[in-house]
């Protein structure tokens, strides 16, 4: 039932696409409903030291070989900030799928899950070196988040090397989810993450890259355009393939090393990866 990014984008309906992905996730171990009157929506999380062993769902353990603890909605409320990169490189396209639309569906799916759990959610955008508040925090913001995502447009560069955003200096415990290509001119994106990293803030970065940005299997003569500056260059793909691949591998390795920061997680995905699969693996590994 996995929905490919191309199929979801063809729907041209962000709310439906996000719901399809989220419903697929909810069919798994992430959540369940109890039958009977007066019951609440529940989710499962991984057992942690200190939890009462009586709360482990032993029937589920028998099927999955995982120690999962039942958690009621009142226990699972989170402060979730969704953060979308709107720099011009998010307009990159492969096989009819833009990086921006992939990011929108991923965030819409997470927003739908948060809505089901009554989490406090907000939406921000990063564009032209500034932080934009698209939807402030609140439990009634789900439809506003979908509307803001639907209308978000990417353009320009991110050149802010000394970010100072008071919105991120609050002390409440929260989850911050950034979706970006995380492609830098210098180390501007790293500076941003370092400036907001905190023991009370779990930061999850979904780095969305095209298959060709990683493999570069192109052949022939191409005109390449910088989607942020508009500059163009004409090249024979075979002549630059090896250099491109080596440079890309080195960059990603350096990024992996630089982002080994406490409470920061980098998840690298390709535009061809089914969004439901990406989120299922993320939720399975995450200890709520």
PDB file of C-alpha atoms in Angstrom:
ATOM      1  CA  UNK A   1       0.000   0.000   0.000  1.00  0.00           C
ATOM      2  CA  UNK A   2       3.051   2.243   0.042  1.00  0.00           C
ATOM      3  CA  UNK A   3       2.324   5.512  -1.721  1.00  0.00           C
ATOM      4  CA  UNK A   4       5.088   6.728  -4.037  1.00  0.00           C
ATOM      5  CA  UNK A   5       5.853  10.429  -4.021  1.00  0.00           C
ATOM      6  CA  UNK A   6       4.853  10.740  -7.697  1.00  0.00           C
ATOM      7  CA  UNK A   7       1.427   9.212  -7.066  1.00  0.00           C
ATOM      8  CA  UNK A   8       0.760  11.448  -4.079  1.00  0.00           C
ATOM      9  CA  UNK A   9       1.789  14.617  -5.873  1.00  0.00           C
ATOM     10  CA  UNK A  10      -0.477  13.777  -8.815  1.00  0.00           C
ATOM     11  CA  UNK A  11      -3.390  13.980  -6.376  1.00  0.00           C
ATOM     12  CA  UNK A  12      -2.770  17.743  -6.181  1.00  0.00           C
ATOM     13  CA  UNK A  13      -4.456  17.628  -2.780  1.00  0.00           C
ATOM     14  CA  UNK A  14      -2.115  18.104   0.164  1.00  0.00           C
ATOM     15  CA  UNK A  15      -4.712  17.235   2.787  1.00  0.00           C
ATOM     16  CA  UNK A  16      -5.615  13.950   1.105  1.00  0.00           C
ATOM     17  CA  UNK A  17      -1.969  13.057   0.451  1.00  0.00           C
ATOM     18  CA  UNK A  18      -1.006  13.698   4.076  1.00  0.00           C
ATOM     19  CA  UNK A  19      -3.990  11.682   5.303  1.00  0.00           C
ATOM     20  CA  UNK A  20      -3.165   8.720   3.041  1.00  0.00           C
ATOM     21  CA  UNK A  21       0.405   8.561   4.354  1.00  0.00           C
ATOM     22  CA  UNK A  22      -0.695   9.000   7.971  1.00  0.00           C
ATOM     23  CA  UNK A  23      -3.461   6.412   7.716  1.00  0.00           C
ATOM     24  CA  UNK A  24      -0.951   3.925   6.355  1.00  0.00           C
ATOM     25  CA  UNK A  25       1.290   4.601   9.357  1.00  0.00           C
ATOM     26  CA  UNK A  26      -1.622   4.271  11.770  1.00  0.00           C
ATOM     27  CA  UNK A  27      -2.289   0.764  10.453  1.00  0.00           C
ATOM     28  CA  UNK A  28       1.061  -0.253  11.976  1.00  0.00           C
ATOM     29  CA  UNK A  29       2.322  -0.243  15.543  1.00  0.00           C
ATOM     30  CA  UNK A  30       2.399   3.513  15.950  1.00  0.00           C
ATOM     31  CA  UNK A  31      -1.179   3.817  17.173  1.00  0.00           C
ATOM     32  CA  UNK A  32      -4.390   1.994  18.048  1.00  0.00           C
ATOM     33  CA  UNK A  33      -7.911   2.592  19.349  1.00  0.00           C
ATOM     34  CA  UNK A  34      -9.532   0.677  22.168  1.00  0.00           C
ATOM     35  CA  UNK A  35     -13.154  -0.307  21.788  1.00  0.00           C
ATOM     36  CA  UNK A  36     -15.808   0.596  24.317  1.00  0.00           C
ATOM     37  CA  UNK A  37     -17.235   3.808  25.740  1.00  0.00           C
ATOM     38  CA  UNK A  38     -15.164   6.513  27.358  1.00  0.00           C
ATOM     39  CA  UNK A  39     -11.867   5.403  25.808  1.00  0.00           C
ATOM     40  CA  UNK A  40      -9.101   7.613  24.367  1.00  0.00           C
ATOM     41  CA  UNK A  41      -6.901   7.404  21.305  1.00  0.00           C
ATOM     42  CA  UNK A  42      -3.649   5.701  22.208  1.00  0.00           C
ATOM     43  CA  UNK A  43      -0.218   5.230  20.715  1.00  0.00           C
ATOM     44  CA  UNK A  44       2.661   2.899  21.392  1.00  0.00           C
ATOM     45  CA  UNK A  45       6.203   3.885  22.271  1.00  0.00           C
ATOM     46  CA  UNK A  46       9.314   1.855  22.983  1.00  0.00           C
ATOM     47  CA  UNK A  47       9.822   0.669  26.569  1.00  0.00           C
ATOM     48  CA  UNK A  48      12.339   2.766  28.508  1.00  0.00           C
ATOM     49  CA  UNK A  49      14.085   2.064  31.829  1.00  0.00           C
ATOM     50  CA  UNK A  50      11.774   3.201  34.627  1.00  0.00           C
ATOM     51  CA  UNK A  51       8.529   2.330  32.837  1.00  0.00           C
ATOM     52  CA  UNK A  52       6.174  -0.017  34.638  1.00  0.00           C
ATOM     53  CA  UNK A  53       6.538  -3.463  32.942  1.00  0.00           C
ATOM     54  CA  UNK A  54       2.784  -3.916  33.406  1.00  0.00           C
ATOM     55  CA  UNK A  55       2.235  -1.315  30.679  1.00  0.00           C
ATOM     56  CA  UNK A  56       4.015  -3.445  28.057  1.00  0.00           C
ATOM     57  CA  UNK A  57       1.611  -4.878  25.500  1.00  0.00           C
ATOM     58  CA  UNK A  58       2.679  -8.528  25.697  1.00  0.00           C
ATOM     59  CA  UNK A  59       0.311  -9.635  22.928  1.00  0.00           C
ATOM     60  CA  UNK A  60       1.932  -7.119  20.596  1.00  0.00           C
ATOM     61  CA  UNK A  61       5.353  -8.297  21.811  1.00  0.00           C
ATOM     62  CA  UNK A  62       4.436 -11.838  20.755  1.00  0.00           C
ATOM     63  CA  UNK A  63       3.743 -10.590  17.201  1.00  0.00           C
ATOM     64  CA  UNK A  64       6.525  -8.019  16.799  1.00  0.00           C
ATOM     65  CA  UNK A  65       9.223  -9.079  19.302  1.00  0.00           C
ATOM     66  CA  UNK A  66       9.289  -5.445  20.475  1.00  0.00           C
ATOM     67  CA  UNK A  67       8.671  -4.125  23.977  1.00  0.00           C
ATOM     68  CA  UNK A  68       6.066  -1.425  23.372  1.00  0.00           C
ATOM     69  CA  UNK A  69       4.285   0.574  26.059  1.00  0.00           C
ATOM     70  CA  UNK A  70       0.722   1.870  25.768  1.00  0.00           C
ATOM     71  CA  UNK A  71       0.540   5.644  26.050  1.00  0.00           C
ATOM     72  CA  UNK A  72      -2.666   7.667  26.256  1.00  0.00           C
ATOM     73  CA  UNK A  73      -3.198  10.885  24.352  1.00  0.00           C
ATOM     74  CA  UNK A  74      -2.904  12.910  27.539  1.00  0.00           C
ATOM     75  CA  UNK A  75       0.599  11.501  28.023  1.00  0.00           C
ATOM     76  CA  UNK A  76       1.789  12.037  24.476  1.00  0.00           C
ATOM     77  CA  UNK A  77       1.048  15.727  23.874  1.00  0.00           C
ATOM     78  CA  UNK A  78       4.059  17.410  22.312  1.00  0.00           C
ATOM     79  CA  UNK A  79       5.136  20.859  21.277  1.00  0.00           C
ATOM     80  CA  UNK A  80       6.001  20.314  17.620  1.00  0.00           C
ATOM     81  CA  UNK A  81       7.570  22.948  15.386  1.00  0.00           C
ATOM     82  CA  UNK A  82       7.568  22.183  11.673  1.00  0.00           C
ATOM     83  CA  UNK A  83      10.258  24.042   9.759  1.00  0.00           C
ATOM     84  CA  UNK A  84      10.356  24.206   5.947  1.00  0.00           C
ATOM     85  CA  UNK A  85      13.299  25.351   3.853  1.00  0.00           C
ATOM     86  CA  UNK A  86      11.971  27.687   1.148  1.00  0.00           C
ATOM     87  CA  UNK A  87      15.262  28.531  -0.550  1.00  0.00           C
ATOM     88  CA  UNK A  88      15.292  28.246  -4.338  1.00  0.00           C
ATOM     89  CA  UNK A  89      17.050  24.877  -4.448  1.00  0.00           C
ATOM     90  CA  UNK A  90      13.873  23.293  -3.046  1.00  0.00           C
ATOM     91  CA  UNK A  91      12.432  23.669  -6.560  1.00  0.00           C
ATOM     92  CA  UNK A  92      14.769  20.912  -7.797  1.00  0.00           C
ATOM     93  CA  UNK A  93      12.799  18.317  -9.794  1.00  0.00           C
ATOM     94  CA  UNK A  94      13.326  14.676 -10.759  1.00  0.00           C
ATOM     95  CA  UNK A  95      10.841  12.417 -12.552  1.00  0.00           C
ATOM     96  CA  UNK A  96       8.117  15.029 -12.147  1.00  0.00           C
ATOM     97  CA  UNK A  97       8.633  15.274  -8.372  1.00  0.00           C
ATOM     98  CA  UNK A  98       9.833  18.552  -6.882  1.00  0.00           C
ATOM     99  CA  UNK A  99      11.768  18.572  -3.648  1.00  0.00           C
ATOM    100  CA  UNK A 100       9.369  21.201  -2.324  1.00  0.00           C
ATOM    101  CA  UNK A 101       6.247  19.101  -2.932  1.00  0.00           C
ATOM    102  CA  UNK A 102       7.908  16.058  -1.375  1.00  0.00           C
ATOM    103  CA  UNK A 103       8.726  18.175   1.681  1.00  0.00           C
ATOM    104  CA  UNK A 104       5.169  19.511   1.852  1.00  0.00           C
ATOM    105  CA  UNK A 105       3.622  16.029   1.854  1.00  0.00           C
ATOM    106  CA  UNK A 106       6.109  14.814   4.466  1.00  0.00           C
ATOM    107  CA  UNK A 107       5.250  17.732   6.768  1.00  0.00           C
ATOM    108  CA  UNK A 108       1.508  17.419   6.082  1.00  0.00           C
ATOM    109  CA  UNK A 109       1.700  13.749   7.082  1.00  0.00           C
ATOM    110  CA  UNK A 110       3.473  14.596  10.337  1.00  0.00           C
ATOM    111  CA  UNK A 111       0.951  17.368  10.982  1.00  0.00           C
ATOM    112  CA  UNK A 112      -1.909  14.909  10.523  1.00  0.00           C
ATOM    113  CA  UNK A 113      -0.337  12.528  13.045  1.00  0.00           C
ATOM    114  CA  UNK A 114       0.135  15.422  15.473  1.00  0.00           C
ATOM    115  CA  UNK A 115      -3.481  16.465  14.955  1.00  0.00           C
ATOM    116  CA  UNK A 116      -4.667  12.940  15.794  1.00  0.00           C
ATOM    117  CA  UNK A 117      -2.709  13.142  19.063  1.00  0.00           C
ATOM    118  CA  UNK A 118      -3.798  16.730  19.926  1.00  0.00           C
ATOM    119  CA  UNK A 119      -0.202  17.947  19.860  1.00  0.00           C
ATOM    120  CA  UNK A 120       0.597  21.649  19.901  1.00  0.00           C
ATOM    121  CA  UNK A 121       1.909  22.402  16.401  1.00  0.00           C
ATOM    122  CA  UNK A 122       3.345  25.408  14.599  1.00  0.00           C
ATOM    123  CA  UNK A 123       4.816  25.981  11.144  1.00  0.00           C
ATOM    124  CA  UNK A 124       7.777  28.129  10.154  1.00  0.00           C
ATOM    125  CA  UNK A 125       9.630  28.819   6.923  1.00  0.00           C
ATOM    126  CA  UNK A 126      13.252  29.703   6.263  1.00  0.00           C
ATOM    127  CA  UNK A 127      13.687  32.034   3.302  1.00  0.00           C
ATOM    128  CA  UNK A 128      16.001  34.859   2.257  1.00  0.00           C
ATOM    129  CA  UNK A 129      17.912  34.580   5.531  1.00  0.00           C
ATOM    130  CA  UNK A 130      14.834  35.126   7.689  1.00  0.00           C
ATOM    131  CA  UNK A 131      12.525  32.999   9.816  1.00  0.00           C
ATOM    132  CA  UNK A 132       8.851  33.369   8.914  1.00  0.00           C
ATOM    133  CA  UNK A 133       6.059  32.295  11.269  1.00  0.00           C
ATOM    134  CA  UNK A 134       3.424  30.800   8.986  1.00  0.00           C
ATOM    135  CA  UNK A 135       1.187  29.256  11.670  1.00  0.00           C
ATOM    136  CA  UNK A 136       1.669  30.006  15.393  1.00  0.00           C
ATOM    137  CA  UNK A 137       1.441  27.268  18.017  1.00  0.00           C
ATOM    138  CA  UNK A 138      -1.973  25.879  18.913  1.00  0.00           C
ATOM    139  CA  UNK A 139      -4.124  22.749  18.948  1.00  0.00           C
ATOM    140  CA  UNK A 140      -6.457  24.097  16.246  1.00  0.00           C
ATOM    141  CA  UNK A 141      -3.752  24.837  13.690  1.00  0.00           C
ATOM    142  CA  UNK A 142      -3.931  21.712  11.535  1.00  0.00           C
ATOM    143  CA  UNK A 143      -6.025  23.164   8.699  1.00  0.00           C
ATOM    144  CA  UNK A 144      -4.010  26.391   8.831  1.00  0.00           C
ATOM    145  CA  UNK A 145      -0.791  24.392   8.504  1.00  0.00           C
ATOM    146  CA  UNK A 146      -2.147  22.558   5.447  1.00  0.00           C
ATOM    147  CA  UNK A 147      -3.236  25.841   3.867  1.00  0.00           C
ATOM    148  CA  UNK A 148       0.136  27.483   4.533  1.00  0.00           C
ATOM    149  CA  UNK A 149       2.026  24.486   3.138  1.00  0.00           C
ATOM    150  CA  UNK A 150      -0.171  24.410   0.040  1.00  0.00           C
ATOM    151  CA  UNK A 151       0.639  28.042  -0.719  1.00  0.00           C
ATOM    152  CA  UNK A 152       4.340  28.055   0.204  1.00  0.00           C
ATOM    153  CA  UNK A 153       6.691  28.997  -2.644  1.00  0.00           C
ATOM    154  CA  UNK A 154      10.461  28.539  -2.726  1.00  0.00           C
ATOM    155  CA  UNK A 155      12.837  31.204  -4.051  1.00  0.00           C
ATOM    156  CA  UNK A 156      16.111  32.954  -3.317  1.00  0.00           C
ATOM    157  CA  UNK A 157      19.110  32.102  -1.186  1.00  0.00           C
ATOM    158  CA  UNK A 158      19.804  31.403   2.469  1.00  0.00           C
ATOM    159  CA  UNK A 159      22.822  33.547   3.321  1.00  0.00           C
ATOM    160  CA  UNK A 160      22.267  34.145   7.046  1.00  0.00           C
ATOM    161  CA  UNK A 161      25.524  33.015   8.672  1.00  0.00           C
ATOM    162  CA  UNK A 162      24.689  34.428  12.122  1.00  0.00           C
ATOM    163  CA  UNK A 163      21.065  33.451  12.765  1.00  0.00           C
ATOM    164  CA  UNK A 164      19.394  34.958  15.834  1.00  0.00           C
ATOM    165  CA  UNK A 165      15.805  33.827  16.177  1.00  0.00           C
ATOM    166  CA  UNK A 166      14.208  34.579  19.584  1.00  0.00           C
ATOM    167  CA  UNK A 167      11.336  32.236  18.671  1.00  0.00           C
ATOM    168  CA  UNK A 168      13.719  29.317  19.181  1.00  0.00           C
ATOM    169  CA  UNK A 169      15.114  30.405  22.529  1.00  0.00           C
ATOM    170  CA  UNK A 170      12.053  29.416  24.536  1.00  0.00           C
ATOM    171  CA  UNK A 171      12.620  26.876  27.279  1.00  0.00           C
ATOM    172  CA  UNK A 172       9.719  24.469  26.798  1.00  0.00           C
ATOM    173  CA  UNK A 173      10.452  20.903  25.732  1.00  0.00           C
ATOM    174  CA  UNK A 174       9.729  20.438  22.046  1.00  0.00           C
ATOM    175  CA  UNK A 175      10.327  18.536  18.848  1.00  0.00           C
ATOM    176  CA  UNK A 176      11.578  20.557  15.877  1.00  0.00           C
ATOM    177  CA  UNK A 177      11.356  18.972  12.429  1.00  0.00           C
ATOM    178  CA  UNK A 178      13.285  20.635   9.585  1.00  0.00           C
ATOM    179  CA  UNK A 179      12.821  19.532   5.970  1.00  0.00           C
ATOM    180  CA  UNK A 180      15.528  20.824   3.646  1.00  0.00           C
ATOM    181  CA  UNK A 181      18.093  19.762   1.063  1.00  0.00           C
ATOM    182  CA  UNK A 182      20.673  21.055   3.561  1.00  0.00           C
ATOM    183  CA  UNK A 183      22.957  22.063   0.699  1.00  0.00           C
ATOM    184  CA  UNK A 184      25.269  24.845   1.824  1.00  0.00           C
ATOM    185  CA  UNK A 185      27.443  27.497   0.212  1.00  0.00           C
ATOM    186  CA  UNK A 186      29.517  27.622   3.385  1.00  0.00           C
ATOM    187  CA  UNK A 187      28.304  26.327   6.717  1.00  0.00           C
ATOM    188  CA  UNK A 188      25.186  28.498   7.050  1.00  0.00           C
ATOM    189  CA  UNK A 189      22.810  25.603   7.736  1.00  0.00           C
ATOM    190  CA  UNK A 190      25.147  24.103  10.315  1.00  0.00           C
ATOM    191  CA  UNK A 191      25.355  27.461  12.094  1.00  0.00           C
ATOM    192  CA  UNK A 192      21.565  27.575  12.252  1.00  0.00           C
ATOM    193  CA  UNK A 193      21.310  24.124  13.832  1.00  0.00           C
ATOM    194  CA  UNK A 194      24.097  24.837  16.302  1.00  0.00           C
ATOM    195  CA  UNK A 195      22.432  28.104  17.326  1.00  0.00           C
ATOM    196  CA  UNK A 196      19.132  26.426  18.259  1.00  0.00           C
ATOM    197  CA  UNK A 197      20.370  23.072  19.598  1.00  0.00           C
ATOM    198  CA  UNK A 198      19.287  22.541  23.200  1.00  0.00           C
ATOM    199  CA  UNK A 199      18.839  19.665  25.682  1.00  0.00           C
ATOM    200  CA  UNK A 200      15.116  20.489  25.743  1.00  0.00           C
ATOM    201  CA  UNK A 201      14.772  20.584  21.963  1.00  0.00           C
ATOM    202  CA  UNK A 202      14.913  17.425  19.876  1.00  0.00           C
ATOM    203  CA  UNK A 203      15.862  18.398  16.328  1.00  0.00           C
ATOM    204  CA  UNK A 204      15.121  16.066  13.420  1.00  0.00           C
ATOM    205  CA  UNK A 205      16.447  17.040   9.990  1.00  0.00           C
ATOM    206  CA  UNK A 206      15.008  15.350   6.911  1.00  0.00           C
ATOM    207  CA  UNK A 207      17.558  15.992   4.166  1.00  0.00           C
ATOM    208  CA  UNK A 208      15.756  15.421   0.865  1.00  0.00           C
ATOM    209  CA  UNK A 209      18.007  14.774  -2.125  1.00  0.00           C
ATOM    210  CA  UNK A 210      17.405  13.701  -5.689  1.00  0.00           C
ATOM    211  CA  UNK A 211      18.629  10.324  -6.888  1.00  0.00           C
ATOM    212  CA  UNK A 212      20.808  12.043  -9.485  1.00  0.00           C
ATOM    213  CA  UNK A 213      22.218  14.395  -6.856  1.00  0.00           C
ATOM    214  CA  UNK A 214      23.632  11.279  -5.237  1.00  0.00           C
ATOM    215  CA  UNK A 215      24.370   8.996  -8.196  1.00  0.00           C
ATOM    216  CA  UNK A 216      24.886  11.430 -11.118  1.00  0.00           C
ATOM    217  CA  UNK A 217      24.281   8.824 -13.808  1.00  0.00           C
ATOM    218  CA  UNK A 218      23.642  11.440 -16.485  1.00  0.00           C
ATOM    219  CA  UNK A 219      25.121  11.126 -19.958  1.00  0.00           C
ATOM    220  CA  UNK A 220      25.457  13.762 -22.638  1.00  0.00           C
ATOM    221  CA  UNK A 221      25.587  17.540 -22.803  1.00  0.00           C
ATOM    222  CA  UNK A 222      23.630  19.495 -20.169  1.00  0.00           C
ATOM    223  CA  UNK A 223      22.987  23.067 -19.097  1.00  0.00           C
ATOM    224  CA  UNK A 224      22.977  23.145 -15.288  1.00  0.00           C
ATOM    225  CA  UNK A 225      21.276  26.002 -13.420  1.00  0.00           C
ATOM    226  CA  UNK A 226      21.769  27.187  -9.853  1.00  0.00           C
ATOM    227  CA  UNK A 227      18.156  27.375  -8.645  1.00  0.00           C
ATOM    228  CA  UNK A 228      19.006  30.038  -6.069  1.00  0.00           C
ATOM    229  CA  UNK A 229      21.114  32.467  -8.130  1.00  0.00           C
ATOM    230  CA  UNK A 230      19.946  31.607 -11.654  1.00  0.00           C
ATOM    231  CA  UNK A 231      23.541  31.147 -12.884  1.00  0.00           C
ATOM    232  CA  UNK A 232      24.001  28.563 -15.628  1.00  0.00           C
ATOM    233  CA  UNK A 233      26.874  26.424 -16.866  1.00  0.00           C
ATOM    234  CA  UNK A 234      27.112  24.002 -19.794  1.00  0.00           C
ATOM    235  CA  UNK A 235      28.950  20.726 -19.237  1.00  0.00           C
ATOM    236  CA  UNK A 236      29.478  17.265 -20.685  1.00  0.00           C
ATOM    237  CA  UNK A 237      28.153  15.006 -17.924  1.00  0.00           C
ATOM    238  CA  UNK A 238      30.751  12.282 -18.448  1.00  0.00           C
ATOM    239  CA  UNK A 239      33.581  14.789 -17.987  1.00  0.00           C
ATOM    240  CA  UNK A 240      32.479  15.807 -14.494  1.00  0.00           C
ATOM    241  CA  UNK A 241      30.817  12.604 -13.251  1.00  0.00           C
ATOM    242  CA  UNK A 242      33.691  11.233 -11.178  1.00  0.00           C
ATOM    243  CA  UNK A 243      34.568  14.593  -9.652  1.00  0.00           C
ATOM    244  CA  UNK A 244      30.922  15.250  -8.833  1.00  0.00           C
ATOM    245  CA  UNK A 245      30.472  11.876  -7.150  1.00  0.00           C
ATOM    246  CA  UNK A 246      33.642  12.224  -5.076  1.00  0.00           C
ATOM    247  CA  UNK A 247      32.714  15.750  -4.025  1.00  0.00           C
ATOM    248  CA  UNK A 248      29.154  14.689  -3.089  1.00  0.00           C
ATOM    249  CA  UNK A 249      30.349  11.728  -1.021  1.00  0.00           C
ATOM    250  CA  UNK A 250      32.871  13.886   0.819  1.00  0.00           C
ATOM    251  CA  UNK A 251      30.301  16.596   1.507  1.00  0.00           C
ATOM    252  CA  UNK A 252      27.771  14.155   2.924  1.00  0.00           C
ATOM    253  CA  UNK A 253      30.392  12.447   5.080  1.00  0.00           C
ATOM    254  CA  UNK A 254      31.497  15.808   6.465  1.00  0.00           C
ATOM    255  CA  UNK A 255      27.873  16.734   7.126  1.00  0.00           C
ATOM    256  CA  UNK A 256      27.238  13.471   8.967  1.00  0.00           C
ATOM    257  CA  UNK A 257      30.221  14.181  11.183  1.00  0.00           C
ATOM    258  CA  UNK A 258      29.304  17.827  11.807  1.00  0.00           C
ATOM    259  CA  UNK A 259      25.733  16.937  12.810  1.00  0.00           C
ATOM    260  CA  UNK A 260      26.746  14.498  15.520  1.00  0.00           C
ATOM    261  CA  UNK A 261      25.321  16.965  18.008  1.00  0.00           C
ATOM    262  CA  UNK A 262      23.371  15.902  21.114  1.00  0.00           C
ATOM    263  CA  UNK A 263      19.599  15.863  20.497  1.00  0.00           C
ATOM    264  CA  UNK A 264      20.060  16.290  16.715  1.00  0.00           C
ATOM    265  CA  UNK A 265      19.164  13.554  14.205  1.00  0.00           C
ATOM    266  CA  UNK A 266      19.838  13.654  10.465  1.00  0.00           C
ATOM    267  CA  UNK A 267      17.666  11.495   8.202  1.00  0.00           C
ATOM    268  CA  UNK A 268      18.729  11.436   4.546  1.00  0.00           C
ATOM    269  CA  UNK A 269      16.059  10.474   2.007  1.00  0.00           C
ATOM    270  CA  UNK A 270      15.738  10.353  -1.763  1.00  0.00           C
ATOM    271  CA  UNK A 271      12.912  11.771  -3.864  1.00  0.00           C
ATOM    272  CA  UNK A 272      12.120   8.212  -4.975  1.00  0.00           C
ATOM    273  CA  UNK A 273      11.632   6.989  -1.377  1.00  0.00           C
ATOM    274  CA  UNK A 274       7.971   6.384  -0.400  1.00  0.00           C
ATOM    275  CA  UNK A 275       7.104   8.942   2.271  1.00  0.00           C
ATOM    276  CA  UNK A 276       5.217   6.427   4.396  1.00  0.00           C
ATOM    277  CA  UNK A 277       8.311   4.212   4.521  1.00  0.00           C
ATOM    278  CA  UNK A 278      10.516   7.159   5.517  1.00  0.00           C
ATOM    279  CA  UNK A 279       8.201   8.171   8.360  1.00  0.00           C
ATOM    280  CA  UNK A 280       7.607   4.592   9.503  1.00  0.00           C
ATOM    281  CA  UNK A 281      11.357   4.046   9.930  1.00  0.00           C
ATOM    282  CA  UNK A 282      11.708   7.382  11.714  1.00  0.00           C
ATOM    283  CA  UNK A 283       8.880   6.650  14.156  1.00  0.00           C
ATOM    284  CA  UNK A 284      10.099   3.103  14.794  1.00  0.00           C
ATOM    285  CA  UNK A 285      13.544   4.338  15.827  1.00  0.00           C
ATOM    286  CA  UNK A 286      12.390   7.365  17.784  1.00  0.00           C
ATOM    287  CA  UNK A 287      11.941   6.936  21.528  1.00  0.00           C
ATOM    288  CA  UNK A 288       9.019   9.211  22.374  1.00  0.00           C
TER     289      UNK A 288
END
